[in-house]
Short mmCIF file of C-alpha atoms in Angstrom, two decimals:
data_model
loop_
_atom_site.label_atom_id
_atom_site.label_comp_id
_atom_site.label_asym_id
_atom_site.label_seq_id
_atom_site.Cartn_x
_atom_site.Cartn_y
_atom_site.Cartn_z
CA MET Z 243 -12.44 -11.81 -2.52
CA ILE Z 244 -15.02 -9.33 -2.18
CA HIS Z 245 -17.97 -9.60 -0.24
CA ARG Z 246 -21.12 -7.56 -0.64
CA GLU Z 247 -23.06 -6.93 2.41
CA PRO Z 248 -25.72 -4.34 4.12
CA LEU Z 249 -24.77 -1.27 4.42
CA VAL Z 250 -22.97 -0.89 7.73
CA VAL Z 251 -23.92 2.24 9.91
CA THR Z 252 -21.59 2.98 13.03
CA GLY Z 253 -22.80 6.35 15.16
CA ALA Z 254 -22.65 8.99 12.45
CA PHE Z 255 -20.09 7.31 10.27
CA ARG Z 256 -21.08 5.11 7.35
CA ALA Z 257 -19.05 2.03 5.91
CA SER Z 258 -18.76 0.78 2.46
CA ALA Z 259 -20.79 -2.46 1.89
CA TRP Z 260 -17.94 -3.82 0.32
CA ARG Z 261 -14.84 -5.21 1.66
CA GLY Z 262 -11.71 -7.13 1.46
CA GLU Z 263 -10.65 -10.10 3.45
CA HIS Z 264 -8.57 -9.48 6.28
CA ALA Z 265 -5.87 -12.74 5.75
CA PRO Z 266 -4.59 -11.36 2.33
CA LEU Z 267 -3.99 -7.89 3.71
CA THR Z 268 -2.26 -9.16 6.91
CA VAL Z 269 -0.13 -11.37 4.61
CA LEU Z 270 0.21 -8.78 1.76
CA THR Z 271 1.16 -5.73 3.95
CA THR Z 272 3.80 -8.34 6.18
CA SER Z 273 5.66 -9.36 2.95
CA VAL Z 274 6.19 -5.61 1.40
CA ALA Z 275 9.17 -4.58 3.52
CA THR Z 276 10.45 -8.22 3.51
CA THR Z 277 10.19 -8.38 -0.27
CA ALA Z 278 11.74 -5.07 -1.35
CA ALA Z 279 14.63 -5.55 1.36
CA ALA Z 280 15.62 -8.78 -0.44
CA ALA Z 281 15.28 -6.91 -3.87
CA ILE Z 282 17.73 -4.26 -1.93
CA GLY Z 283 19.91 -7.24 -0.93
CA SER Z 284 20.27 -8.38 -4.63
CA LEU Z 285 21.54 -4.93 -5.58
CA THR Z 286 24.27 -4.82 -2.50
CA THR Z 287 25.55 -8.42 -2.39
CA GLY Z 288 25.63 -8.00 1.16
CA ARG Z 289 27.04 -5.19 1.55
CA SER Z 290 25.63 -1.46 3.03
CA VAL Z 291 23.49 0.23 0.80
CA THR Z 292 26.07 3.13 1.24
CA THR Z 293 29.00 1.13 0.38
CA CYS Z 294 27.85 -1.12 -2.43
CA SER Z 295 30.52 -1.45 -5.10
CA ASN Z 296 28.63 -3.59 -7.82
CA GLY Z 297 27.78 -0.13 -9.68
CA ARG Z 298 24.08 -0.29 -8.70
CA ASP Z 299 24.45 1.70 -5.36
CA ALA Z 300 22.46 4.32 -6.66
CA GLU Z 301 19.70 2.06 -7.85
CA ALA Z 302 20.08 0.54 -4.14
CA ARG Z 303 19.73 4.00 -2.53
CA ALA Z 304 16.54 4.71 -4.58
CA LEU Z 305 14.67 1.45 -3.81
CA VAL Z 306 15.57 2.15 -0.15
CA GLY Z 307 14.05 5.76 -0.27
CA ALA Z 308 11.16 4.61 -2.81
CA LEU Z 309 10.40 2.06 0.48
CA GLY Z 310 10.88 4.65 3.00
CA VAL Z 311 8.13 6.87 1.11
CA ASN Z 312 5.97 3.85 0.81
CA LEU Z 313 6.10 3.27 4.61
CA VAL Z 314 5.46 6.83 5.71
CA LEU Z 315 2.33 6.88 3.03
CA ASN Z 316 1.03 3.34 4.09
CA ALA Z 317 1.35 4.74 8.27
CA GLY Z 318 -0.06 8.22 7.15
CA TRP Z 319 -3.16 6.61 5.64
CA SER Z 320 -3.77 4.51 8.36
CA VAL Z 321 -3.81 7.38 11.02
CA VAL Z 322 -5.60 10.07 8.64
CA PHE Z 323 -8.27 7.09 7.61
CA PHE Z 324 -8.65 5.07 11.10
CA GLY Z 325 -7.07 7.75 13.84
CA ALA Z 326 -8.46 11.26 12.58
CA HIS Z 327 -11.62 10.06 10.23
CA ARG Z 328 -10.25 12.64 7.93
CA LEU Z 329 -12.18 10.38 4.62
CA GLY Z 330 -10.89 13.14 1.92
CA PRO Z 331 -7.18 13.21 2.97
CA ALA Z 332 -7.31 9.36 3.47
CA ALA Z 333 -8.45 8.87 -0.36
CA LEU Z 334 -6.23 11.03 -1.36
CA LEU Z 335 -3.00 9.22 0.83
CA ALA Z 336 -4.72 6.09 -0.68
CA ALA Z 337 -4.30 7.58 -4.09
CA ALA Z 338 -0.73 8.18 -3.72
CA LEU Z 339 0.23 5.20 -1.99
CA THR Z 340 -1.05 3.32 -5.09
CA ALA Z 341 1.60 5.29 -7.23
CA SER Z 342 4.54 4.63 -4.55
CA SER Z 343 3.42 1.04 -4.53
CA ALA Z 344 3.18 0.80 -8.33
CA ASP Z 345 6.91 2.77 -8.38
CA LEU Z 346 8.36 0.47 -5.68
CA THR Z 347 7.17 -2.83 -7.35
CA ARG Z 348 8.78 -1.45 -10.57
CA ARG Z 349 11.73 -0.64 -8.89
CA THR Z 350 12.25 -4.07 -6.79
CA ALA Z 351 11.50 -5.87 -10.52
CA SER Z 352 14.38 -4.08 -11.80
CA ALA Z 353 16.43 -5.30 -9.10
CA SER Z 354 14.76 -8.88 -8.44
CA ALA Z 355 12.76 -10.31 -11.18
CA PRO Z 356 11.45 -12.76 -8.16
CA SER Z 357 11.16 -9.98 -5.58
CA GLY Z 358 8.93 -7.73 -8.14
CA VAL Z 359 6.66 -10.76 -8.99
CA ALA Z 360 6.22 -11.39 -5.56
CA LEU Z 361 5.42 -7.80 -5.00
CA ALA Z 362 2.99 -7.36 -8.05
CA PRO Z 363 -0.15 -7.98 -5.80
CA TYR Z 364 0.56 -5.07 -3.66
CA PRO Z 365 -0.04 -2.09 -6.00
CA LEU Z 366 -3.17 -3.66 -6.86
CA TRP Z 367 -4.52 -4.10 -3.23
CA CYS Z 368 -3.52 -0.50 -3.08
CA ALA Z 369 -5.92 0.45 -5.74
CA PHE Z 370 -8.70 -1.37 -3.91
CA ALA Z 371 -8.00 0.54 -1.05
CA THR Z 372 -8.17 3.58 -2.99
CA ALA Z 373 -11.75 2.89 -4.36
CA LEU Z 374 -12.78 1.65 -1.28
CA SER Z 375 -11.93 4.77 0.58
CA THR Z 376 -13.23 6.86 -1.95
CA GLN Z 377 -16.43 5.08 -1.70
CA ILE Z 378 -16.45 5.57 1.91
CA ARG Z 379 -15.72 9.71 1.58
CA ARG Z 380 -18.69 9.58 -1.01
CA LEU Z 381 -20.99 8.07 1.53
CA ASN Z 382 -20.24 10.39 4.26
CA ARG Z 383 -20.02 13.53 2.54
#
């Protein structure tokens, strides 16, 4: 749920007047890797991704790679936004994270339809984070 609140000003940093709930973010970010891992498991049927013999080894490796890229982008956005306060690059990273999340969800759904459905809210959340990051950037130009 999105809340409208008075504009928050912290020192010289202006924050957006709208924000998301914290609890759904915690649940969502915790479930992303677990859901993708379940899909990877369905592709490899218990074997190592590098020794998968059911004909889907390339698909499993690609899904592992997509998850890795997604986790790096997610961590990178946090460092750039919260750590370095680089709002322009953070908005760009959030957009890249949204695209990565959509790709990860597509790949996950291909491997396991239930896992894909479970992961479907993730790119939507990332799109919201992109809009929020862009709004904060605009407010602090």
